[in-house]
């Protein structure tokens, strides 16, 4: 770390600040599959930054598009004004979205996309005369960002418990993780589709469908430690929503843009929601941007119902459709298409799965879950010290192996850039395997956790 740099002023997000500042882990440049650390080491990126740099770091085409736009026009508002880039980028996104979802509302990240989608859902129901439908349903262990809407429908206790009652009128469906029946499944688990029935049998029976505006789910739950939908589960949720006039929102902030080898998880599963929230890979993370992709007739209902020449939806962000983000986004879509990034992910997925499951039988490994280029490795916790074991692996991966992984609780979550090659897959899983073996040989040498 440069001698004149102080870490004291920055309050770091989702970080054990004191632990980090004792021994900072600094990244100073990035290219392709690698970061460079401040001590000059190459660090293999096993997490695509934070599930977002799908085409690899520093893609020259994206960088150049941002540079060009910055030189031409830094900012223009989208409130009662427009600029071509925002319209062009909306069309580029609609072009790869599932059929029927072709109206785009821009924001700046996944949290804003979620709050925007929830507001569209409630406002749309009201617009159609269903003003009783205000209830929002999420799932236990869901992660939908950090806005008050997102934490309300989210289901991770640590993200909720400090912040009061959040939104009223929210309920949660049980999550479908079932290690007892599904441990070490390859791809989608066989057991648990019936958990979707509880949406109708318990929650709708309790609240009555006529009070429910929308159900929001991550098709694959990522941040909570990789929870996969059992076979047939998402199809059941779709059918229940259809039956009861409830909007289905897929939060595709991590599954969008090729993570499963298809443009969206909706394509992968063949289940089309009414809205998709996305961010992260939308611009390959080069400039912050989020979006809600909406079924055309939902948009049309707003246009038809609001009084002539009035604002139809009282919502928006100063930086909605920011020119730099728009430029980055259009270039990113070009890169995904020209370099067949989604197809590359699909082609690599079987090798990635094989490598992931080669860790089965290693010390502490109690489950391995994978789909596309996502893998969750769940470890036995150290008694009385939850998170310690996985965090130790994270630290040793970074310091000793030159590999960046991510952990949540005692689960290692891997989501590399979609350009990863076989040797890098081997390096990633090999590093984790080596550390687990060493940890079991000398458990007293585990690093101090957060
Ligand atoms: C499914 C999902 N939704 C929303 C978010 C929040 O996105 P952001 O951190 O860009 O606000 C995330 C972030 O990881 C996510 O995984």
Coordinates of N, CA, C and O in Angstrom, one line a residue, residues 45-189:
X45 N -9.5 -13.9 -10.9 CA -10.8 -13.4 -10.4 C -11.9 -14.6 -10.5 O -12.4 -14.9 -11.5
X46 N -12.1 -15.2 -9.3 CA -13.1 -16.3 -9.3 C -14.5 -15.8 -9.0 O -15.5 -16.6 -8.9
X47 N -14.7 -14.4 -9.0 CA -16.0 -13.9 -8.6 C -16.5 -12.8 -9.6 O -17.6 -12.2 -9.4
X48 N -15.8 -12.7 -10.8 CA -16.2 -11.6 -11.7 C -16.5 -10.3 -11.0 O -17.5 -9.7 -11.2
X49 N -15.5 -9.9 -10.2 CA -15.7 -8.7 -9.3 C -16.7 -9.1 -8.2 O -16.4 -9.7 -7.2
X50 N -17.9 -8.7 -8.5 CA -19.0 -9.2 -7.6 C -20.1 -9.7 -8.5 O -21.2 -9.1 -8.6
X51 N -19.9 -10.8 -9.2 CA -20.8 -11.4 -10.2 C -21.1 -10.4 -11.3 O -22.3 -10.4 -11.8
X52 N -20.2 -9.6 -11.7 CA -20.6 -8.5 -12.7 C -19.8 -8.4 -13.9 O -20.2 -7.9 -14.9
X53 N -18.5 -8.7 -13.9 CA -17.6 -8.5 -15.0 C -17.7 -9.7 -15.9 O -16.7 -10.5 -16.0
X54 N -18.8 -9.9 -16.6 CA -19.0 -11.2 -17.3 C -18.1 -11.4 -18.5 O -17.7 -12.5 -18.8
X55 N -17.7 -10.3 -19.1 CA -16.8 -10.4 -20.3 C -15.3 -10.3 -20.0 O -14.5 -10.2 -20.9
X56 N -15.0 -10.3 -18.7 CA -13.6 -10.1 -18.3 C -13.3 -8.6 -18.1 O -14.1 -7.7 -18.6
X57 N -12.3 -8.3 -17.4 CA -11.9 -6.9 -17.0 C -11.3 -6.1 -18.2 O -10.6 -6.7 -19.0
X58 N -11.7 -4.9 -18.2 CA -11.0 -3.9 -19.1 C -11.2 -4.2 -20.6 O -10.2 -4.0 -21.3
X59 N -12.3 -4.6 -20.9 CA -12.5 -4.9 -22.4 C -12.3 -3.6 -23.2 O -13.0 -2.6 -23.0
X60 N -11.4 -3.6 -24.2 CA -11.1 -2.4 -24.9 C -12.3 -1.7 -25.6 O -12.4 -0.5 -25.6
X61 N -13.2 -2.5 -26.1 CA -14.3 -2.0 -26.8 C -15.2 -1.2 -25.8 O -15.8 -0.1 -26.2
X62 N -15.4 -1.7 -24.7 CA -16.3 -1.0 -23.7 C -15.6 0.2 -23.2 O -16.2 1.3 -23.1
X63 N -14.3 0.1 -22.9 CA -13.5 1.2 -22.4 C -13.5 2.4 -23.4 O -13.7 3.5 -23.1
X64 N -13.4 2.0 -24.7 CA -13.3 3.0 -25.7 C -14.7 3.7 -25.9 O -14.8 5.0 -26.0
X65 N -15.8 3.0 -25.7 CA -17.1 3.6 -25.8 C -17.4 4.6 -24.7 O -17.9 5.7 -25.0
X66 N -16.9 4.3 -23.5 CA -17.1 5.2 -22.4 C -16.2 6.5 -22.6 O -16.7 7.6 -22.4
X67 N -15.0 6.2 -23.1 CA -14.1 7.4 -23.4 C -14.7 8.3 -24.4 O -14.7 9.5 -24.2
X68 N -15.2 7.7 -25.5 CA -15.8 8.5 -26.5 C -17.0 9.3 -26.0 O -17.1 10.5 -26.3
X69 N -17.9 8.7 -25.3 CA -19.1 9.3 -24.8 C -18.7 10.5 -23.8 O -19.3 11.5 -23.8
X70 N -17.7 10.2 -23.0 CA -17.3 11.2 -22.0 C -16.8 12.5 -22.7 O -17.0 13.6 -22.2
X71 N -16.2 12.3 -23.8 CA -15.7 13.4 -24.6 C -16.8 14.2 -25.3 O -16.7 15.4 -25.6
X72 N -17.9 13.5 -25.6 CA -18.9 14.1 -26.4 C -20.0 14.8 -25.5 O -20.4 15.9 -25.7
X73 N -20.5 14.0 -24.5 CA -21.5 14.6 -23.6 C -21.4 13.9 -22.3 O -21.7 12.7 -22.2
X74 N -21.1 14.6 -21.2 CA -20.9 14.0 -19.9 C -22.3 13.6 -19.3 O -22.4 12.5 -18.8
X75 N -23.2 14.5 -19.4 CA -24.5 14.2 -18.7 C -25.6 14.9 -19.5 O -25.5 16.0 -20.0
X76 N -26.8 14.2 -19.5 CA -28.0 14.9 -19.9 C -29.1 14.2 -19.1 O -29.1 13.0 -18.9
X77 N -30.1 15.1 -18.7 CA -31.2 14.5 -17.9 C -32.2 13.7 -18.8 O -32.3 14.0 -20.0
X78 N -32.8 12.7 -18.1 CA -33.9 12.0 -18.8 C -35.3 12.4 -18.2 O -36.3 11.8 -18.6
X79 N -35.3 13.4 -17.4 CA -36.6 13.9 -16.9 C -37.0 15.0 -17.9 O -36.4 16.1 -18.0
X80 N -38.1 14.7 -18.7 CA -38.6 15.7 -19.6 C -37.6 16.1 -20.7 O -37.9 17.0 -21.5
X81 N -36.5 15.4 -20.8 CA -35.5 15.6 -21.9 C -35.0 14.2 -22.3 O -35.4 13.2 -21.6
X82 N -34.3 14.1 -23.3 CA -33.8 12.8 -23.7 C -32.4 12.9 -24.4 O -31.9 14.0 -24.7
X83 N -31.7 11.8 -24.6 CA -30.5 11.8 -25.4 C -30.5 10.4 -26.1 O -31.0 9.4 -25.6
X84 N -30.0 10.4 -27.3 CA -30.1 9.1 -28.1 C -29.6 7.9 -27.4 O -30.1 6.8 -27.6
X85 N -28.5 8.0 -26.7 CA -27.9 6.8 -26.0 C -28.8 6.1 -25.2 O -28.8 4.8 -25.2
X86 N -29.7 6.8 -24.4 CA -30.6 6.1 -23.5 C -31.6 5.3 -24.3 O -31.9 4.1 -24.0
X87 N -32.1 5.8 -25.4 CA -33.1 5.1 -26.3 C -32.4 3.9 -27.0 O -33.0 2.8 -27.1
X88 N -31.2 4.2 -27.4 CA -30.5 3.1 -28.1 C -30.2 1.9 -27.1 O -30.3 0.8 -27.5
X89 N -29.8 2.3 -25.9 CA -29.5 1.2 -25.0 C -30.7 0.4 -24.6 O -30.7 -0.8 -24.4
X90 N -31.9 1.1 -24.4 CA -33.1 0.5 -24.1 C -33.5 -0.5 -25.2 O -33.9 -1.7 -24.9
X91 N -33.3 -0.1 -26.5 CA -33.6 -1.0 -27.6 C -32.6 -2.2 -27.6 O -33.0 -3.4 -27.9
X92 N -31.4 -2.0 -27.3 CA -30.4 -3.1 -27.2 C -30.8 -4.1 -26.2 O -30.6 -5.3 -26.4
X93 N -31.3 -3.6 -25.0 CA -31.6 -4.5 -24.0 C -32.9 -5.3 -24.3 O -33.0 -6.5 -24.2
X94 N -33.9 -4.5 -24.9 CA -35.1 -5.2 -25.3 C -34.8 -6.3 -26.3 O -35.5 -7.3 -26.3
X95 N -33.8 -6.1 -27.2 CA -33.5 -7.0 -28.2 C -33.1 -8.4 -27.7 O -33.3 -9.4 -28.4
X96 N -32.5 -8.4 -26.5 CA -32.0 -9.7 -26.0 C -32.9 -10.2 -24.9 O -32.7 -11.3 -24.3
X97 N -33.9 -9.5 -24.5 CA -34.9 -9.9 -23.4 C -35.8 -10.9 -24.0 O -36.1 -11.0 -25.2
X98 N -36.4 -11.7 -23.1 CA -37.4 -12.7 -23.5 C -38.6 -12.0 -24.2 O -38.9 -10.9 -24.0
X99 N -39.2 -12.8 -25.2 CA -40.3 -12.3 -26.0 C -41.4 -11.6 -25.1 O -41.8 -12.2 -24.0
X100 N -41.8 -10.4 -25.5 CA -42.9 -9.8 -24.7 C -42.4 -8.8 -23.7 O -43.1 -7.9 -23.3
X101 N -41.2 -9.0 -23.2 CA -40.6 -8.0 -22.3 C -39.7 -7.1 -23.1 O -38.6 -7.4 -23.4
X102 N -40.3 -5.9 -23.3 CA -39.5 -5.0 -24.2 C -39.7 -3.5 -23.9 O -39.5 -2.6 -24.7
X103 N -40.0 -3.2 -22.6 CA -40.1 -1.8 -22.2 C -39.1 -1.7 -21.0 O -39.1 -2.6 -20.1
X104 N -38.2 -0.7 -21.0 CA -37.1 -0.7 -20.1 C -37.1 0.6 -19.3 O -37.2 1.7 -19.8
X105 N -37.0 0.4 -18.0 CA -36.8 1.6 -17.1 C -35.4 1.5 -16.5 O -35.0 0.5 -15.9
X106 N -34.6 2.6 -16.7 CA -33.3 2.6 -16.2 C -33.1 3.2 -14.8 O -33.7 4.1 -14.4
X107 N -32.1 2.6 -14.1 CA -31.7 3.1 -12.8 C -30.2 2.8 -12.7 O -29.6 2.6 -13.7
X108 N -29.7 2.8 -11.5 CA -28.2 2.7 -11.3 C -27.6 1.4 -10.8 O -26.4 1.3 -10.8
X109 N -28.4 0.6 -10.3 CA -27.9 -0.7 -9.7 C -29.0 -1.6 -9.4 O -30.2 -1.4 -9.7
X110 N -28.7 -2.8 -8.8 CA -29.7 -3.8 -8.6 C -30.7 -3.4 -7.5 O -31.9 -3.7 -7.7
X111 N -30.2 -2.7 -6.5 CA -31.2 -2.3 -5.4 C -32.2 -1.4 -6.0 O -33.4 -1.6 -5.7
X112 N -31.8 -0.5 -6.8 CA -32.8 0.5 -7.4 C -33.7 -0.3 -8.3 O -34.9 0.1 -8.5
X113 N -33.2 -1.2 -9.1 CA -34.0 -2.0 -10.0 C -35.1 -2.7 -9.2 O -36.3 -2.7 -9.7
X114 N -34.7 -3.3 -8.1 CA -35.7 -4.0 -7.3 C -36.8 -3.1 -6.8 O -38.0 -3.3 -7.0
X115 N -36.4 -2.0 -6.2 CA -37.4 -1.0 -5.7 C -38.3 -0.5 -6.8 O -39.5 -0.3 -6.6
X116 N -37.7 -0.2 -7.9 CA -38.5 0.2 -9.1 C -39.5 -0.8 -9.5 O -40.7 -0.5 -9.7
X117 N -39.1 -2.0 -9.6 CA -40.0 -3.1 -10.1 C -41.2 -3.3 -9.1 O -42.3 -3.4 -9.5
X118 N -40.8 -3.2 -7.8 CA -41.9 -3.3 -6.8 C -42.9 -2.2 -6.9 O -44.1 -2.4 -6.8
X119 N -42.4 -1.0 -7.1 CA -43.3 0.2 -7.3 C -44.1 0.1 -8.6 O -45.3 0.4 -8.5
X120 N -43.5 -0.4 -9.6 CA -44.3 -0.6 -10.9 C -45.4 -1.6 -10.6 O -46.6 -1.4 -11.0
X121 N -45.1 -2.7 -9.8 CA -46.1 -3.7 -9.6 C -47.3 -3.1 -8.8 O -48.5 -3.3 -9.2
X122 N -47.0 -2.4 -7.8 CA -48.1 -1.9 -6.9 C -48.9 -0.8 -7.7 O -50.2 -0.8 -7.7
X123 N -48.2 0.0 -8.4 CA -48.9 1.1 -9.2 C -49.7 0.5 -10.3 O -50.8 1.0 -10.6
X124 N -49.2 -0.5 -10.9 CA -49.9 -1.1 -12.1 C -51.3 -1.8 -11.6 O -52.3 -1.6 -12.2
X125 N -51.2 -2.5 -10.4 CA -52.4 -3.1 -9.9 C -53.4 -2.0 -9.6 O -54.6 -2.1 -9.9
X126 N -52.9 -0.9 -9.0 CA -53.8 0.2 -8.7 C -54.4 0.8 -9.9 O -55.6 1.1 -10.0
X127 N -53.6 1.0 -10.9 CA -54.0 1.6 -12.2 C -55.1 0.8 -12.8 O -56.0 1.4 -13.5
X128 N -55.1 -0.5 -12.6 CA -56.1 -1.3 -13.2 C -57.4 -1.4 -12.3 O -58.3 -2.2 -12.6
X129 N -57.3 -0.7 -11.2 CA -58.5 -0.7 -10.4 C -58.4 -1.7 -9.2 O -59.3 -1.9 -8.4
X130 N -57.2 -2.4 -9.1 CA -57.0 -3.4 -8.1 C -56.3 -2.8 -6.9 O -55.2 -3.3 -6.6
X131 N -56.8 -1.7 -6.4 CA -56.0 -1.0 -5.4 C -55.8 -1.7 -4.1 O -55.0 -1.3 -3.2
X132 N -56.5 -2.8 -3.9 CA -56.3 -3.7 -2.7 C -55.0 -4.5 -2.8 O -54.4 -5.0 -1.8
X133 N -54.5 -4.7 -4.0 CA -53.3 -5.5 -4.2 C -52.1 -4.7 -4.0 O -51.4 -4.2 -4.9
X134 N -51.7 -4.7 -2.7 CA -50.5 -3.9 -2.3 C -49.4 -4.9 -1.7 O -48.3 -4.5 -1.5
X135 N -49.8 -6.1 -1.4 CA -48.9 -7.0 -0.7 C -47.8 -7.5 -1.7 O -48.1 -7.8 -2.8
X136 N -46.6 -7.6 -1.1 CA -45.5 -8.1 -1.9 C -44.9 -9.4 -1.2 O -44.8 -9.4 0.0
X137 N -44.6 -10.3 -2.0 CA -44.1 -11.6 -1.5 C -42.7 -11.8 -2.0 O -42.4 -11.7 -3.2
X138 N -41.8 -12.1 -1.0 CA -40.4 -12.5 -1.3 C -40.2 -13.9 -0.8 O -41.1 -14.7 -0.6
X139 N -38.9 -14.2 -0.6 CA -38.6 -15.5 0.0 C -37.5 -15.4 1.1 O -36.7 -14.5 1.1
X140 N -37.6 -16.4 2.0 CA -36.6 -16.5 3.0 C -35.2 -16.6 2.3 O -35.1 -17.3 1.2
X141 N -34.2 -16.0 2.9 CA -32.8 -16.1 2.4 C -32.6 -15.3 1.1 O -31.6 -15.4 0.5
X142 N -33.7 -14.7 0.6 CA -33.5 -13.9 -0.7 C -32.6 -12.7 -0.5 O -32.6 -12.1 0.6
X143 N -31.9 -12.3 -1.5 CA -31.2 -11.0 -1.5 C -31.7 -10.2 -2.7 O -31.6 -10.6 -3.8
X144 N -32.2 -9.1 -2.3 CA -32.7 -8.2 -3.4 C -32.2 -6.8 -3.2 O -32.9 -5.8 -3.3
X145 N -30.9 -6.7 -2.8 CA -30.3 -5.4 -2.6 C -30.6 -4.8 -1.2 O -31.2 -5.5 -0.3
X146 N -30.3 -3.5 -1.1 CA -30.3 -2.9 0.3 C -31.3 -1.8 0.5 O -31.2 -1.1 1.5
X147 N -32.1 -1.4 -0.6 CA -33.1 -0.4 -0.3 C -34.1 -1.0 0.6 O -34.2 -2.2 0.9
X148 N -35.0 -0.1 1.1 CA -36.0 -0.6 2.1 C -36.9 -1.6 1.4 O -37.4 -2.5 2.1
X149 N -37.3 -1.4 0.2 CA -38.1 -2.4 -0.5 C -37.4 -3.7 -0.7 O -37.9 -4.8 -0.4
X150 N -36.1 -3.6 -1.0 CA -35.3 -4.8 -1.3 C -35.1 -5.6 0.0 O -35.2 -6.9 0.0
X151 N -34.8 -4.9 1.1 CA -34.6 -5.7 2.4 C -36.0 -6.2 2.9 O -36.0 -7.2 3.6
X152 N -37.1 -5.6 2.6 CA -38.4 -6.0 3.0 C -38.7 -7.4 2.3 O -39.1 -8.3 3.0
X153 N -38.6 -7.4 1.0 CA -38.8 -8.7 0.3 C -37.7 -9.7 0.4 O -37.8 -10.9 0.2
X154 N -36.5 -9.2 0.8 CA -35.4 -10.0 1.0 C -35.5 -10.9 2.3 O -36.4 -10.6 3.1
X155 N -34.7 -11.9 2.4 CA -34.9 -12.8 3.6 C -33.6 -13.1 4.3 O -33.6 -14.2 4.8
X156 N -32.6 -12.3 4.3 CA -31.4 -12.6 5.0 C -31.4 -11.8 6.3 O -31.5 -10.5 6.3
X157 N -31.5 -12.5 7.4 CA -31.8 -11.9 8.7 C -30.8 -10.7 9.0 O -31.2 -9.7 9.4
X158 N -29.5 -11.0 8.7 CA -28.5 -10.0 9.0 C -28.7 -8.7 8.3 O -28.3 -7.6 8.8
X159 N -29.3 -8.7 7.1 CA -29.5 -7.5 6.3 C -30.8 -6.8 6.8 O -31.1 -5.7 6.3
X160 N -31.6 -7.4 7.7 CA -32.9 -6.8 8.0 C -33.0 -6.4 9.5 O -33.7 -5.4 9.8
X161 N -32.3 -7.1 10.3 CA -32.6 -7.0 11.8 C -32.3 -5.6 12.3 O -32.9 -5.3 13.3
X162 N -31.4 -4.9 11.7 CA -31.0 -3.6 12.3 C -31.9 -2.5 11.9 O -31.8 -1.3 12.4
X163 N -32.9 -2.7 11.0 CA -33.5 -1.6 10.3 C -35.0 -1.5 10.5 O -35.7 -0.9 9.6
X164 N -35.5 -2.0 11.6 CA -36.9 -1.8 11.9 C -37.8 -2.6 11.0 O -37.4 -3.6 10.4
X165 N -39.1 -2.2 11.0 CA -40.1 -3.1 10.3 C -40.1 -3.0 8.8 O -40.9 -3.7 8.1
X166 N -39.3 -2.2 8.2 CA -39.2 -2.0 6.7 C -40.6 -1.7 6.1 O -41.3 -0.9 6.6
X167 N -41.0 -2.5 5.1 CA -42.3 -2.2 4.5 C -43.3 -3.1 5.2 O -43.1 -4.2 5.5
X168 N -44.5 -2.5 5.3 CA -45.6 -3.3 5.8 C -46.2 -4.2 4.6 O -45.9 -3.9 3.5
X169 N -46.9 -5.2 5.0 CA -47.6 -6.0 4.0 C -46.7 -6.8 3.1 O -47.0 -7.0 1.9
X170 N -45.7 -7.3 3.7 CA -44.8 -8.2 3.0 C -44.7 -9.6 3.7 O -44.8 -9.7 4.9
X171 N -44.7 -10.6 2.9 CA -44.6 -12.0 3.5 C -43.5 -12.8 2.6 O -43.1 -12.3 1.5
X172 N -43.1 -13.9 3.2 CA -42.0 -14.6 2.5 C -42.4 -16.1 2.4 O -43.0 -16.7 3.3
X173 N -42.0 -16.6 1.2 CA -42.1 -18.0 0.9 C -40.9 -18.7 1.5 O -39.8 -18.1 1.5
X174 N -41.0 -20.0 1.8 CA -39.9 -20.8 2.3 C -38.9 -20.9 1.2 O -39.3 -21.1 0.0
X175 N -37.6 -20.9 1.5 CA -36.6 -21.1 0.4 C -36.5 -22.6 0.1 O -36.8 -23.5 1.0
X176 N -36.0 -23.0 -1.1 CA -36.0 -24.4 -1.4 C -34.7 -25.2 -1.1 O -34.6 -26.3 -1.6
X177 N -33.8 -24.6 -0.4 CA -32.6 -25.4 -0.1 C -32.9 -26.6 0.8 O -33.5 -26.4 1.9
X178 N -32.5 -27.8 0.4 CA -32.8 -29.0 1.2 C -31.6 -29.9 1.1 O -31.6 -30.8 0.2
X179 N -30.6 -29.7 1.9 CA -29.4 -30.4 1.8 C -29.6 -31.9 2.1 O -29.0 -32.8 1.5
X180 N -30.5 -32.1 3.1 CA -30.8 -33.5 3.5 C -31.2 -34.4 2.2 O -30.7 -35.5 2.1
X181 N -32.0 -33.8 1.4 CA -32.4 -34.6 0.2 C -31.6 -34.4 -1.0 O -31.5 -35.2 -1.9
X182 N -31.0 -33.2 -1.1 CA -30.4 -32.8 -2.4 C -28.9 -32.6 -2.4 O -28.3 -32.1 -3.4
X183 N -28.2 -33.0 -1.3 CA -26.7 -32.7 -1.3 C -26.0 -33.2 -2.5 O -26.3 -34.3 -3.0
X184 N -25.1 -32.4 -3.0 CA -24.2 -32.8 -4.1 C -25.0 -33.0 -5.4 O -24.5 -33.8 -6.3
X185 N -26.1 -32.4 -5.5 CA -26.8 -32.5 -6.8 C -25.9 -31.9 -7.9 O -25.3 -30.8 -7.6
X186 N -26.0 -32.4 -9.1 CA -25.3 -31.7 -10.2 C -26.4 -31.0 -10.9 O -27.3 -31.6 -11.4
X187 N -26.3 -29.7 -11.0 CA -27.3 -28.9 -11.6 C -28.5 -28.8 -10.7 O -28.4 -28.8 -9.5
X188 N -29.7 -28.8 -11.3 CA -30.9 -28.6 -10.6 C -31.2 -29.8 -9.7 O -31.2 -30.9 -10.1
X189 N -31.6 -29.5 -8.4 CA -32.0 -30.6 -7.5 C -33.3 -31.3 -7.9 O -34.2 -30.6 -8.5

